[in-house]
Amino acid sequence: MLNSIQNQILFFLSLVFLTFLPGWCLLLAVFKKSNALSLMEKFIASFGLSIISVDFIFFAYSGLDIAITRTSIILGVLAFSAVCLSIYYFICHSREGGNPDWIPDPMPTGRQEAGDDNFLFNFSKNQTILIFLLLFLTIFIKTAYLSTAIAPTATDLGHHLYWAKTIAETHNLTNYEGMPDFIIGEHTIIASINILTGLSFFTGWPVILLFLINILSILIVFILTLRIFKNKTIAILTLLFLGVLFAISSPQTKYVSGGVMGNIFGNFLMPLAFYFYYRSFEFLNSKSQYPLLLSQGEGGSISQSERETDEGMAENYSKSFLSLAVFSTFGLFYTHHLTSFIFLFIFALTIPLFLIINYKEIETVLKKSAKIVFSPSVLGIFILGLIFFFFVFTPTYVNPQAVDTAVGTATKSTRVGLTLANLEQTVGEPRIALGFLGFLVLILSFKRKNLGFSLLVSWTFMLIIMSSFPNLLLIDLPSSRIGNYLSYPLAILSAYAFYSFFRPDSCPTLTGKILSQNPKKLMAKKLLMGTFVLTLAFIFTTGLLDSVQAFKKQEGFKELNQTYNASSYLSKNTTEKDIILKDHNYITGDAWMKLFFMRGYKYPQSRGFFSRYEEQGSRSSDLCTLVMISNPNSDEAQKCFSETKTDFLVVNPKYDSPQFQRLVGFDQIYMSDDIAVYYRK
Amino acid sequence: MTNKMQQKKIILFIIIAFILSSAYLLAVGNKFNDLNFGKNWWTTYFANPKDDSLNFVIENHTDKTNFHYIIFKDKEKISEGDVKVENGKIENIKPAQMDAAGKIIIEVSNDSDKREIYKNF
């Protein structure tokens, strides 16, 4: 009990140290005491910046040949944080004599109230209660589901934790045996928590870490929505559509328990990068924070000197935001290839779209943007990132073969695109209906100077094209994996549609001014109220339906214990010279067996799903793993045994024992309900 | 309430909710890893799978503690014995030395539940 509490405390302390401290210090160094970011934004962004900072500390260690140990991690994080804090104190104190940066909010008093931070994050009592309620429901539903699914059984999680354990045990970054499917950013933070705390990978903390990232991905979308629409209700509704509804289905809690790390990280880092890019170019929107103050003087008239101070401040903030955006983008590219790939496509559409719709002012836009983009801080981070990316530590997916795999004409049925029905299944009925409606409303009420609108349109449009019509872009990737990303922008658009139709003043907007002024106004209002109730009922019944899974009892832990027990037995009684083959079809948690051996990613060998042997290019050329278990006495199997030197076989006796029991050459050395081990002499 | 205070409350709520949820999940996770918590299984295996010894192990994670074993040599019973293995315990059994030839089967039973392990010599 005491040990368990101690482990929990260690885990939480390591989270603070690794996933909060570096990012928080970085934000202090970048923004000093300014109000450019609200407390909530700092809290959420700190997490993303921290994990990226830890990545870069690891890369630096790799480049300098420094072992990744408990001491080096602590020193690295402390040194990074200390440098950031020194910058913060140095700049602040050096300016104490008169530089406005030392003053928490440099805006003149009369105009402070008009600041975004004061307005946007000032929630009413009802709004605050609603936020609490939605966050509570989100966390509660997800926790309830995870409580039945936290046992380490998931195949993906097993694969990922093998690499994290490799980093922790070898004290070096891994090259993934050349495999492009794994990327270093997925494993650094987990490896560092393990190194710092010594907590076993076989407990629930890796899933809890993913759970935390999942919650933060919802929160980053919340603040992004708040910034784009400058509307608290829409942002709060996003918490409903993204957090509470479909809280279990992919890519939410099912991805958390399944250990689909790349997507979980990607769904946080991509919106984080979007958030920073949006804030970098927020000044182009005349209604945003600083330009609003500059041009409108909403908080009162402003003098020439105040204007110049604000202009300089806005420009500095934009540069800082863009630097962080570039930093986050590198973090994303170091973490997940599919999300990075999607990010590139969205980015490639957002910029031209924004420029085209602002073609009348393109010269001003480009001129203002160039000042930000070609600033020393942005270029510095960009160049440093490139140096790290290509010369210090290059992700394994950066090779022509990996590009070939992702690009080309799709031929497999799973890659030729999703139908509308598939999309509906992927993101949920209410989100697809309201999301598309929101997309239309967004187009109709498009604010061309708001980069966020262009971003949202590109985010949604590009994901629809990539998932439903991949051949148009020559994308050869599983369409459903891309379709899962749609739930994020569609949740924002659903919130926007819902708000647009049912906001208090929507009656005149929907029915037209003339109708609203005539005697039928009351009827129109009643009609609207009826529609509101019906829509809400539809949203909740369909959106909460998948949460029922959260309260189902799950079995299979007895089987899991047996798998671990047999693995532990084999790890003690075999050496690297012994070759083990296990079955993936009928053994629970078999992907985790490799963590007991740590003798290579492909050790032990695995008989994969039977369908894989029939698919061209999947396992069709690797029939040995199939026949050595399915038909061990066949000539083909005997040849495989002598070629692969396989001497231990792990199977489920309910399905695969008789074929071995008939043979003299195999000893039955381990037997439980669900695991049998055979030794071939 | 100032907006900073409001934000602090929201952040605090998130932190507390996460800590409570995590603490619960970690406790639940520990139960799943506890071989004896609500599980009902047992296993038997050779102490050394590669050599010629017949030493074997019974590992019990059930409430039934009485085990019986019989050793057969090519279907002929050559010895047997009873052993008590408490829930969560492991018992090493070292059968008497014998001329190992043919197929030696060790049949272990716990109530009506039987398991076999064997070596071919």
Short mmCIF file of C-alpha atoms in Angstrom, two decimals, chain B residues 2-3 9 26 31 37-39 47 49 51 53 68 71 78 93 104 106-107 109-110:
data_model
loop_
_atom_site.label_atom_id
_atom_site.label_comp_id
_atom_site.label_asym_id
_atom_site.label_seq_id
_atom_site.Cartn_x
_atom_site.Cartn_y
_atom_site.Cartn_z
CA THR B 2 -11.16 38.17 -11.31
CA ASN B 3 -10.59 36.21 -14.47
CA LYS B 9 -10.07 27.50 -10.28
CA LEU B 26 -3.32 3.23 -10.88
CA LYS B 31 -5.17 -5.06 -8.97
CA PHE B 37 -6.68 -10.63 -6.92
CA GLY B 38 -9.89 -12.16 -8.24
CA LYS B 39 -7.97 -14.46 -10.53
CA ALA B 47 11.93 -26.22 -13.43
CA PRO B 49 13.00 -27.21 -19.68
CA ASP B 51 17.97 -30.65 -19.16
CA SER B 53 15.68 -33.45 -14.83
CA HIS B 68 -2.07 -34.37 -6.58
CA ILE B 71 4.31 -39.52 -12.92
CA ILE B 78 5.67 -44.95 -11.59
CA ILE B 93 8.76 -30.69 -6.54
CA ILE B 104 7.78 -39.14 -19.00
CA ILE B 106 3.69 -35.55 -15.10
CA GLU B 107 -0.02 -35.18 -14.54
CA SER B 109 -4.57 -32.31 -10.73
CA ASN B 110 -6.33 -29.77 -8.59
#
